[in-house]
Amino acid sequence: MNSATPAFLAVLLVTSLLAMPVIAGPEANAATHDAPQPEFQPSTLQHASTEPVEAENTTNRLQPTGDTRDEVRTEYTTYGPDLGVALASVDDELRIDQEQYTLVDSEFDSASNDDREQMVSAAVDKIEDQTDVIEERERDAVREHADGEVSDTELIHTLLRNYHESQVLYDALNELDGERTDAIPGYALSRQQVRADETVLELQQTSLRSLLDQASQSTDTDGALDVQIQTAEDGYSVSAIDGDTYVTETTRFDNRDADGENQFGDASHSDMIDRTTELYPWAADQSGLSFNEAGNQNLYVTTIEYDQNRLQVYLDGATNEITRESQEHTLESLPEENNESWENDDLEVMQTETPVNGPSELTVTDSVSGDPVSATIEVDGTEVGETDDDGTVWFLPPGDEYELTAETDSREITETVSPD
């Protein structure tokens, strides 16, 4: 390991993957175009850059756009019970099962070993093609959402469809790599290729999408999830507060060059580890290092876990930049950055911000008695939460200037908040 690598990195899993050419299949444009044209205010994220934005005493954060002139659509939505997601998932599972049956199952038992090899190879190729379709479907949906052409719910449907379909493809790939190849003497799939294909499918299995899936299966609105969605031409972020945990995922399409020359070719991967450490120095310093290589192609996944927090990033070997990032942080682990308070009609609102436009804590009290107050909190007119018994609520602020309102049955405060 390179001497520059911190000695206290807890878990570092490194996987290198094959390049992922984009192939637009018939479903690539499946994102609905009949959505209403929602009104939204394009904004400019502060501190946007190609690299994750630096933060003190917490993990750096990737932003969904690389150019400060890029417009970012920021929306809030509450996502809950959704039978449509389950039905779409069943349709995709049946289609994949039929495709695999046609390619492998129907005549496998009676085929020669040479024919079996061709069947398995064709089935793997089909899975890789469908994986490309999933990725292109995601890019199209994000860009159409940024342009106001699809709704928040339609974008979530695309993310969840990819979440479910990637699981089915992952299982089908493992069946081919196990049961089917075991039945062909002297034949095996490339371990490096299988691991690369698995990891590309795992890209769709983020914690945020798992939370959205749980919300879709809830039986009532109590299981709904408040979500912040930010989309731009170059990428997106989807974030939520789940109980005491802040969960977010960000993808940067412009940081991905699947066909570019890999800059991290050394067998020790020390250059790649150094680059990841350079981009996330605070997280890398939290605990010891472990390394697990699953391939050596152009895309590397690193997972860092410390306390109850988790960071997973995908580093592109050609651009040397992060193309996908998933983070989970307990709210109590986020350092305070700015405190500000406002008072009106004996109502006091105190806001505590966290770094890189992370979750903000809002406390509403009666300025005379000091007692906590039950209030509804709105951002630019959209409800983002209600204070609890302690008069406190956490919410996700937009990346640009916004109007914050705390409203009770009889009193109200509205203030314009400008991120530093």
CSV table of C-alpha atoms in Angstrom, one decimal:
chain,number,residue,atom,x,y,z
A,1,MET,CA,0.0,0.0,0.0
A,2,ASN,CA,1.2,3.5,-0.8
A,3,SER,CA,2.6,5.3,2.2
A,4,ALA,CA,0.3,8.2,1.5
A,5,THR,CA,-2.7,6.0,2.3
A,6,PRO,CA,-4.1,6.7,5.7
A,7,ALA,CA,-3.6,4.0,8.2
A,8,PHE,CA,-7.0,4.2,9.7
A,9,LEU,CA,-9.6,3.5,7.1
A,10,ALA,CA,-12.3,1.0,8.3
A,11,VAL,CA,-13.5,-0.8,5.3
A,12,LEU,CA,-12.4,-0.3,1.7
A,13,LEU,CA,-13.8,-2.6,-0.9
A,14,VAL,CA,-12.5,-2.1,-4.3
A,15,THR,CA,-14.0,-3.5,-7.4
A,16,SER,CA,-12.9,-2.8,-10.9
A,17,LEU,CA,-15.5,-3.2,-13.7
A,18,LEU,CA,-15.7,-3.5,-17.4
A,19,ALA,CA,-16.5,-0.4,-19.4
A,20,MET,CA,-20.3,0.1,-19.9
A,21,PRO,CA,-21.2,1.1,-23.4
A,22,VAL,CA,-24.5,2.9,-23.6
A,23,ILE,CA,-27.0,1.1,-25.8
A,24,ALA,CA,-30.4,2.7,-26.2
A,25,GLY,CA,-33.0,-0.1,-26.3
A,26,PRO,CA,-36.7,0.2,-27.0
A,27,GLU,CA,-37.3,0.8,-23.3
A,28,ALA,CA,-34.7,3.5,-23.0
A,29,ASN,CA,-37.3,6.2,-23.7
A,30,ALA,CA,-40.0,4.5,-21.6
A,31,ALA,CA,-40.1,7.4,-19.1
A,32,THR,CA,-43.6,8.8,-19.5
A,33,HIS,CA,-44.0,12.0,-21.5
A,34,ASP,CA,-47.6,12.6,-20.5
A,35,ALA,CA,-46.7,14.1,-17.2
A,36,PRO,CA,-48.0,17.5,-16.3
A,37,GLN,CA,-45.5,20.4,-16.7
A,38,PRO,CA,-44.7,21.1,-13.0
A,39,GLU,CA,-43.8,24.5,-12.0
A,40,PHE,CA,-40.3,24.7,-10.4
A,41,GLN,CA,-37.6,27.2,-9.8
A,42,PRO,CA,-34.3,26.3,-11.5
A,43,SER,CA,-31.5,27.1,-9.1
A,44,THR,CA,-27.7,27.1,-9.1
A,45,LEU,CA,-26.1,24.8,-6.6
A,46,GLN,CA,-23.4,26.6,-4.6
A,47,HIS,CA,-19.9,25.1,-4.5
A,48,ALA,CA,-20.6,22.8,-7.4
A,49,SER,CA,-17.5,21.2,-8.8
A,50,THR,CA,-16.3,18.0,-10.5
A,51,GLU,CA,-15.0,16.7,-7.3
A,52,PRO,CA,-16.9,16.2,-4.0
A,53,VAL,CA,-17.4,19.4,-2.1
A,54,GLU,CA,-15.1,19.6,1.0
A,55,ALA,CA,-16.6,19.5,4.4
A,56,GLU,CA,-15.2,19.8,7.9
A,57,ASN,CA,-15.6,16.9,10.4
A,58,THR,CA,-17.9,14.9,8.0
A,59,THR,CA,-17.7,13.2,4.7
A,60,ASN,CA,-17.2,15.3,1.5
A,61,ARG,CA,-20.3,15.3,-0.8
A,62,LEU,CA,-20.7,14.9,-4.5
A,63,GLN,CA,-23.0,17.5,-6.1
A,64,PRO,CA,-25.3,16.7,-9.1
A,65,THR,CA,-23.8,19.3,-11.4
A,66,GLY,CA,-20.3,20.2,-12.4
A,67,ASP,CA,-20.9,23.7,-13.7
A,68,THR,CA,-22.1,26.5,-11.5
A,69,ARG,CA,-24.1,27.8,-14.5
A,70,ASP,CA,-26.0,24.6,-14.7
A,71,GLU,CA,-29.7,24.8,-13.7
A,72,VAL,CA,-30.8,22.4,-11.0
A,73,ARG,CA,-34.4,21.5,-10.5
A,74,THR,CA,-35.1,21.0,-6.8
A,75,GLU,CA,-38.4,19.3,-5.7
A,76,TYR,CA,-39.9,17.9,-2.6
A,77,THR,CA,-42.3,15.1,-2.7
A,78,THR,CA,-43.9,12.6,-0.3
A,79,TYR,CA,-43.8,9.1,-1.7
A,80,GLY,CA,-45.9,6.3,-0.3
A,81,PRO,CA,-48.0,3.2,-1.1
A,82,ASP,CA,-47.7,2.5,-4.9
A,83,LEU,CA,-49.2,-0.6,-6.4
A,84,GLY,CA,-48.0,0.5,-9.8
A,85,VAL,CA,-44.4,-0.2,-8.8
A,86,ALA,CA,-45.2,-3.8,-7.8
A,87,LEU,CA,-47.0,-4.5,-11.0
A,88,ALA,CA,-44.2,-3.1,-13.2
A,89,SER,CA,-41.8,-5.2,-11.2
A,90,VAL,CA,-43.8,-8.4,-11.9
A,91,ASP,CA,-43.9,-7.5,-15.6
A,92,ASP,CA,-40.2,-7.0,-15.8
A,93,GLU,CA,-39.6,-10.3,-13.9
A,94,LEU,CA,-41.9,-12.2,-16.3
A,95,ARG,CA,-40.2,-10.7,-19.3
A,96,ILE,CA,-36.7,-11.6,-18.1
A,97,ASP,CA,-37.8,-15.1,-17.2
A,98,GLN,CA,-39.2,-15.6,-20.6
A,99,GLU,CA,-36.0,-14.3,-22.3
A,100,GLN,CA,-33.8,-16.6,-20.2
A,101,TYR,CA,-36.2,-19.5,-20.9
A,102,THR,CA,-36.0,-18.9,-24.6
A,103,LEU,CA,-32.2,-18.7,-24.6
A,104,VAL,CA,-31.3,-21.4,-22.1
A,105,ASP,CA,-34.0,-23.3,-20.3
A,106,SER,CA,-36.2,-24.7,-23.1
A,107,GLU,CA,-33.6,-27.1,-24.8
A,108,PHE,CA,-30.7,-27.0,-22.3
A,109,ASP,CA,-31.1,-30.6,-21.0
A,110,SER,CA,-31.1,-32.2,-24.4
A,111,ALA,CA,-28.4,-29.9,-25.9
A,112,SER,CA,-24.7,-30.9,-26.5
A,113,ASN,CA,-22.0,-29.3,-24.4
A,114,ASP,CA,-21.0,-26.9,-27.3
A,115,ASP,CA,-24.6,-25.8,-27.7
A,116,ARG,CA,-25.0,-25.3,-24.0
A,117,GLU,CA,-21.9,-23.0,-23.9
A,118,GLN,CA,-23.5,-21.0,-26.7
A,119,MET,CA,-26.8,-20.8,-24.8
A,120,VAL,CA,-25.1,-19.6,-21.6
A,121,SER,CA,-23.0,-17.1,-23.5
A,122,ALA,CA,-26.1,-15.7,-25.3
A,123,ALA,CA,-28.0,-15.4,-22.1
A,124,VAL,CA,-25.1,-13.5,-20.4
A,125,ASP,CA,-24.9,-11.1,-23.4
A,126,LYS,CA,-28.7,-10.5,-23.1
A,127,ILE,CA,-28.2,-9.6,-19.4
A,128,GLU,CA,-25.4,-7.2,-20.3
A,129,ASP,CA,-27.6,-5.6,-23.0
A,130,GLN,CA,-30.4,-5.1,-20.6
A,131,THR,CA,-28.0,-3.6,-18.0
A,132,ASP,CA,-27.1,-1.0,-20.6
A,133,VAL,CA,-30.8,-0.3,-21.1
A,134,ILE,CA,-31.3,0.2,-17.4
A,135,GLU,CA,-28.5,2.7,-17.2
A,136,GLU,CA,-29.7,4.7,-20.3
A,137,ARG,CA,-33.3,4.6,-18.9
A,138,GLU,CA,-31.9,6.3,-15.7
A,139,ARG,CA,-30.1,9.0,-17.7
A,140,ASP,CA,-33.1,9.8,-19.8
A,141,ALA,CA,-35.5,10.0,-16.8
A,142,VAL,CA,-33.1,12.3,-14.9
A,143,ARG,CA,-32.6,14.7,-17.8
A,144,GLU,CA,-36.3,14.8,-18.6
A,145,HIS,CA,-37.1,15.5,-15.0
A,146,ALA,CA,-34.5,18.3,-15.0
A,147,ASP,CA,-36.3,19.7,-18.1
A,148,GLY,CA,-39.7,19.5,-16.4
A,149,GLU,CA,-40.9,16.8,-18.8
A,150,VAL,CA,-41.5,14.1,-16.2
A,151,SER,CA,-42.9,14.3,-12.7
A,152,ASP,CA,-41.2,13.5,-9.4
A,153,THR,CA,-43.2,10.3,-9.1
A,154,GLU,CA,-42.3,9.2,-12.6
A,155,LEU,CA,-38.6,9.7,-11.9
A,156,ILE,CA,-39.0,7.6,-8.7
A,157,HIS,CA,-40.8,4.9,-10.7
A,158,THR,CA,-37.8,4.7,-13.0
A,159,LEU,CA,-35.3,4.4,-10.1
A,160,LEU,CA,-37.5,1.7,-8.5
A,161,ARG,CA,-38.0,-0.1,-11.8
A,162,ASN,CA,-34.2,-0.2,-12.2
A,163,TYR,CA,-33.9,-1.3,-8.6
A,164,HIS,CA,-36.2,-4.3,-9.1
A,165,GLU,CA,-35.0,-5.3,-12.6
A,166,SER,CA,-31.4,-5.2,-11.6
A,167,GLN,CA,-32.2,-7.7,-8.8
A,168,VAL,CA,-33.8,-10.1,-11.3
A,169,LEU,CA,-30.9,-9.8,-13.7
A,170,TYR,CA,-28.5,-10.3,-10.9
A,171,ASP,CA,-30.2,-13.5,-9.8
A,172,ALA,CA,-30.4,-14.7,-13.5
A,173,LEU,CA,-26.6,-14.1,-13.9
A,174,ASN,CA,-25.8,-16.1,-10.8
A,175,GLU,CA,-28.0,-19.0,-12.0
A,176,LEU,CA,-26.0,-19.0,-15.3
A,177,ASP,CA,-22.7,-18.8,-13.4
A,178,GLY,CA,-23.7,-21.6,-11.0
A,179,GLU,CA,-26.3,-24.2,-12.0
A,180,ARG,CA,-25.9,-23.9,-15.8
A,181,THR,CA,-22.1,-23.7,-16.1
A,182,ASP,CA,-21.8,-26.5,-13.5
A,183,ALA,CA,-23.7,-28.7,-16.0
A,184,ILE,CA,-21.1,-28.1,-18.8
A,185,PRO,CA,-17.8,-30.1,-18.2
A,186,GLY,CA,-14.7,-27.9,-18.5
A,187,TYR,CA,-16.6,-24.7,-19.0
A,188,ALA,CA,-16.7,-21.6,-16.8
A,189,LEU,CA,-17.6,-18.0,-17.2
A,190,SER,CA,-14.8,-15.4,-16.6
A,191,ARG,CA,-14.8,-14.6,-12.9
A,192,GLN,CA,-13.6,-11.1,-13.6
A,193,GLN,CA,-16.5,-10.5,-16.1
A,194,VAL,CA,-19.1,-12.0,-13.8
A,195,ARG,CA,-18.0,-9.8,-10.9
A,196,ALA,CA,-17.9,-6.8,-13.2
A,197,ASP,CA,-21.5,-7.5,-14.4
A,198,GLU,CA,-22.7,-8.1,-10.8
A,199,THR,CA,-21.2,-4.8,-9.6
A,200,VAL,CA,-22.8,-2.8,-12.4
A,201,LEU,CA,-26.1,-4.2,-11.4
A,202,GLU,CA,-25.4,-3.4,-7.7
A,203,LEU,CA,-25.1,0.2,-8.8
A,204,GLN,CA,-28.9,0.2,-8.8
A,205,GLN,CA,-29.2,-1.2,-5.3
A,206,THR,CA,-28.6,1.8,-3.1
A,207,SER,CA,-29.9,2.4,0.4
A,208,LEU,CA,-32.0,5.3,-0.8
A,209,ARG,CA,-33.8,3.1,-3.4
A,210,SER,CA,-34.4,0.4,-0.8
A,211,LEU,CA,-36.1,3.1,1.4
A,212,LEU,CA,-38.3,4.2,-1.6
A,213,ASP,CA,-39.2,0.5,-2.2
A,214,GLN,CA,-40.2,0.1,1.4
A,215,ALA,CA,-42.4,3.2,1.1
A,216,SER,CA,-44.0,1.9,-2.0
A,217,GLN,CA,-45.0,-1.3,-0.2
A,218,SER,CA,-46.4,0.5,2.9
A,219,THR,CA,-50.1,-0.1,3.6
A,220,ASP,CA,-50.9,3.4,4.6
A,221,THR,CA,-49.5,7.0,4.4
A,222,ASP,CA,-47.7,6.5,7.8
A,223,GLY,CA,-45.1,4.6,5.8
A,224,ALA,CA,-44.6,7.4,3.3
A,225,LEU,CA,-41.1,9.0,2.8
A,226,ASP,CA,-40.4,12.7,2.4
A,227,VAL,CA,-37.9,13.0,-0.5
A,228,GLN,CA,-35.8,15.8,-1.9
A,229,ILE,CA,-35.0,15.4,-5.6
A,230,GLN,CA,-32.4,17.5,-7.4
A,231,THR,CA,-31.8,17.0,-11.1
A,232,ALA,CA,-29.6,18.6,-13.7
A,233,GLU,CA,-28.2,17.8,-17.2
A,234,ASP,CA,-25.1,16.2,-15.7
A,235,GLY,CA,-26.6,14.2,-12.8
A,236,TYR,CA,-29.0,14.0,-9.8
A,237,SER,CA,-29.3,13.7,-6.1
A,238,VAL,CA,-32.1,12.0,-4.2
A,239,SER,CA,-32.1,12.5,-0.4
A,240,ALA,CA,-34.4,11.6,2.5
A,241,ILE,CA,-34.4,11.6,6.3
A,242,ASP,CA,-35.3,8.1,7.6
A,243,GLY,CA,-35.9,8.4,11.3
A,244,ASP,CA,-32.5,9.5,12.7
A,245,THR,CA,-30.6,8.8,9.5
A,246,TYR,CA,-29.8,11.1,6.5
A,247,VAL,CA,-29.7,9.0,3.3
A,248,THR,CA,-28.6,10.4,0.0
A,249,GLU,CA,-27.3,9.2,-3.4
A,250,THR,CA,-25.7,11.3,-6.1
A,251,THR,CA,-24.8,10.4,-9.7
A,252,ARG,CA,-22.6,12.5,-12.0
A,253,PHE,CA,-23.0,11.3,-15.6
A,254,ASP,CA,-20.3,13.7,-16.8
A,255,ASN,CA,-17.7,12.1,-14.5
A,256,ARG,CA,-18.1,8.7,-16.4
A,257,ASP,CA,-16.0,7.8,-19.4
A,258,ALA,CA,-16.5,4.1,-19.9
A,259,ASP,CA,-14.4,4.0,-23.1
A,260,GLY,CA,-11.6,6.1,-21.8
A,261,GLU,CA,-8.1,5.0,-20.9
A,262,ASN,CA,-7.8,3.6,-17.3
A,263,GLN,CA,-5.4,5.7,-15.3
A,264,PHE,CA,-5.1,3.2,-12.4
A,265,GLY,CA,-3.4,0.2,-14.1
A,266,ASP,CA,-1.0,-0.7,-11.4
A,267,ALA,CA,-1.6,-4.0,-9.8
A,268,SER,CA,-1.4,-2.7,-6.2
A,269,HIS,CA,-4.2,-0.2,-6.9
A,270,SER,CA,-2.2,2.2,-4.8
A,271,ASP,CA,-2.9,5.1,-7.2
A,272,MET,CA,-6.6,4.5,-7.0
A,273,ILE,CA,-6.6,4.2,-3.3
A,274,ASP,CA,-4.6,7.4,-3.0
A,275,ARG,CA,-7.1,9.2,-5.3
A,276,THR,CA,-10.1,8.0,-3.3
A,277,THR,CA,-8.3,9.1,-0.1
A,278,GLU,CA,-7.6,12.5,-1.6
A,279,LEU,CA,-11.3,12.9,-2.5
A,280,TYR,CA,-12.6,11.7,0.9
A,281,PRO,CA,-9.8,12.4,3.4
A,282,TRP,CA,-11.9,12.8,6.5
A,283,ALA,CA,-13.9,9.5,5.9
A,284,ALA,CA,-10.6,7.7,5.0
A,285,ASP,CA,-9.1,8.7,8.4
A,286,GLN,CA,-11.9,7.2,10.5
A,287,SER,CA,-10.6,3.7,10.8
A,288,GLY,CA,-8.5,0.9,9.3
A,289,LEU,CA,-8.2,-0.2,5.7
A,290,SER,CA,-9.2,-3.4,4.0
A,291,PHE,CA,-8.9,-4.1,0.3
A,292,ASN,CA,-10.8,-6.5,-1.8
A,293,GLU,CA,-10.2,-6.7,-5.5
A,294,ALA,CA,-12.9,-8.0,-7.8
A,295,GLY,CA,-11.6,-7.0,-11.2
A,296,ASN,CA,-9.4,-4.5,-12.9
A,297,GLN,CA,-11.5,-2.5,-15.3
A,298,ASN,CA,-12.1,1.2,-15.5
A,299,LEU,CA,-14.5,1.6,-12.6
A,300,TYR,CA,-13.8,1.1,-8.9
A,301,VAL,CA,-16.2,0.9,-6.0
A,302,THR,CA,-15.1,1.8,-2.5
A,303,THR,CA,-17.1,1.3,0.7
A,304,ILE,CA,-16.1,3.0,3.9
A,305,GLU,CA,-18.1,2.3,7.1
A,306,TYR,CA,-17.5,4.0,10.5
A,307,ASP,CA,-19.7,4.1,13.6
A,308,GLN,CA,-23.2,4.0,12.1
A,309,ASN,CA,-22.3,5.9,8.9
A,310,ARG,CA,-21.6,4.5,5.5
A,311,LEU,CA,-20.0,5.9,2.3
A,312,GLN,CA,-19.9,4.1,-1.0
A,313,VAL,CA,-18.3,5.7,-4.1
A,314,TYR,CA,-17.6,4.7,-7.6
A,315,LEU,CA,-14.4,6.1,-9.1
A,316,ASP,CA,-14.1,6.3,-12.9
A,317,GLY,CA,-10.6,5.1,-14.0
A,318,ALA,CA,-10.5,7.3,-17.0
A,319,THR,CA,-11.7,10.7,-15.6
A,320,ASN,CA,-10.3,10.0,-12.1
A,321,GLU,CA,-13.5,11.4,-10.7
A,322,ILE,CA,-16.5,10.0,-8.7
A,323,THR,CA,-19.4,9.1,-10.9
A,324,ARG,CA,-21.7,7.7,-8.2
A,325,GLU,CA,-21.9,8.2,-4.4
A,326,SER,CA,-24.2,6.9,-1.7
A,327,GLN,CA,-24.1,8.1,1.9
A,328,GLU,CA,-25.8,7.3,5.2
A,329,HIS,CA,-25.2,9.5,8.3
A,330,THR,CA,-26.9,9.6,11.6
A,331,LEU,CA,-28.2,13.0,12.2
A,332,GLU,CA,-26.4,13.3,15.5
A,333,SER,CA,-23.1,12.7,13.7
A,334,LEU,CA,-23.5,15.7,11.5
A,335,PRO,CA,-21.5,18.7,12.7
A,336,GLU,CA,-23.2,22.0,13.2
A,337,GLU,CA,-22.1,24.7,10.8
A,338,ASN,CA,-24.3,27.8,11.2
A,339,ASN,CA,-27.0,28.9,13.7
A,340,GLU,CA,-29.6,31.5,12.9
A,341,SER,CA,-32.8,32.5,14.7
A,342,TRP,CA,-35.8,34.7,14.0
A,343,GLU,CA,-38.6,36.0,16.2
A,344,ASN,CA,-42.1,37.3,15.4
A,345,ASP,CA,-45.4,37.4,17.5
A,346,ASP,CA,-43.7,35.7,20.4
A,347,LEU,CA,-42.7,32.9,18.1
A,348,GLU,CA,-39.0,32.0,17.9
A,349,VAL,CA,-37.4,29.8,15.2
A,350,MET,CA,-33.8,28.7,15.4
A,351,GLN,CA,-32.1,26.9,12.5
A,352,THR,CA,-29.0,24.9,12.8
A,353,GLU,CA,-27.3,24.1,9.4
A,354,THR,CA,-24.9,21.2,8.7
A,355,PRO,CA,-22.1,21.2,6.1
A,356,VAL,CA,-22.5,21.1,2.3
A,357,ASN,CA,-26.2,22.0,2.5
A,358,GLY,CA,-27.0,18.9,4.5
A,359,PRO,CA,-30.0,18.5,6.7
A,360,SER,CA,-31.0,21.4,8.9
A,361,GLU,CA,-32.4,21.2,12.4
A,362,LEU,CA,-35.3,23.7,13.1
A,363,THR,CA,-36.6,24.4,16.6
A,364,VAL,CA,-39.7,26.4,17.2
A,365,THR,CA,-40.5,27.8,20.7
A,366,ASP,CA,-42.6,30.4,22.4
A,367,SER,CA,-40.2,33.3,22.9
A,368,VAL,CA,-41.9,34.3,26.1
A,369,SER,CA,-42.4,31.0,27.9
A,370,GLY,CA,-39.6,29.1,26.1
A,371,ASP,CA,-42.0,26.2,25.6
A,372,PRO,CA,-41.7,24.1,22.4
A,373,VAL,CA,-44.4,24.9,19.8
A,374,SER,CA,-46.1,22.6,17.3
A,375,ALA,CA,-45.6,24.1,13.9
A,376,THR,CA,-45.8,23.1,10.2
A,377,ILE,CA,-42.6,23.9,8.3
A,378,GLU,CA,-42.7,24.9,4.6
A,379,VAL,CA,-39.9,25.6,2.1
A,380,ASP,CA,-40.9,27.8,-0.8
A,381,GLY,CA,-44.5,27.0,0.0
A,382,THR,CA,-44.0,23.2,0.1
A,383,GLU,CA,-44.5,21.4,3.5
A,384,VAL,CA,-41.4,19.6,4.5
A,385,GLY,CA,-42.3,18.5,8.1
A,386,GLU,CA,-43.9,19.3,11.4
A,387,THR,CA,-42.1,19.9,14.7
A,388,ASP,CA,-42.2,17.1,17.3
A,389,ASP,CA,-42.9,17.3,21.1
A,390,ASP,CA,-39.6,19.1,21.5
A,391,GLY,CA,-40.5,21.7,18.9
A,392,THR,CA,-37.9,20.3,16.6
A,393,VAL,CA,-37.8,19.0,13.0
A,394,TRP,CA,-35.1,18.1,10.6
A,395,PHE,CA,-35.5,19.0,6.9
A,396,LEU,CA,-33.5,19.1,3.7
A,397,PRO,CA,-32.9,22.6,2.5
A,398,PRO,CA,-32.5,23.5,-1.2
A,399,GLY,CA,-29.1,24.5,-2.6
A,400,ASP,CA,-30.1,28.1,-3.3
A,401,GLU,CA,-31.9,30.9,-1.6
A,402,TYR,CA,-35.4,29.9,-0.3
A,403,GLU,CA,-38.3,31.1,1.9
A,404,LEU,CA,-38.7,29.2,5.2
A,405,THR,CA,-42.0,29.4,6.9
A,406,ALA,CA,-43.0,28.1,10.4
A,407,GLU,CA,-46.8,28.2,10.9
A,408,THR,CA,-48.9,27.4,13.9
A,409,ASP,CA,-52.6,27.7,14.4
A,410,SER,CA,-52.3,31.4,15.2
A,411,ARG,CA,-48.8,32.6,14.3
A,412,GLU,CA,-46.4,32.5,11.5
A,413,ILE,CA,-42.8,33.4,10.7
A,414,THR,CA,-41.5,33.6,7.1
A,415,GLU,CA,-37.8,34.3,6.4
A,416,THR,CA,-35.6,34.3,3.4
A,417,VAL,CA,-32.6,31.9,3.9
A,418,SER,CA,-29.4,32.3,1.8
A,419,PRO,CA,-26.9,29.5,2.0
A,420,ASP,CA,-23.4,30.6,2.8
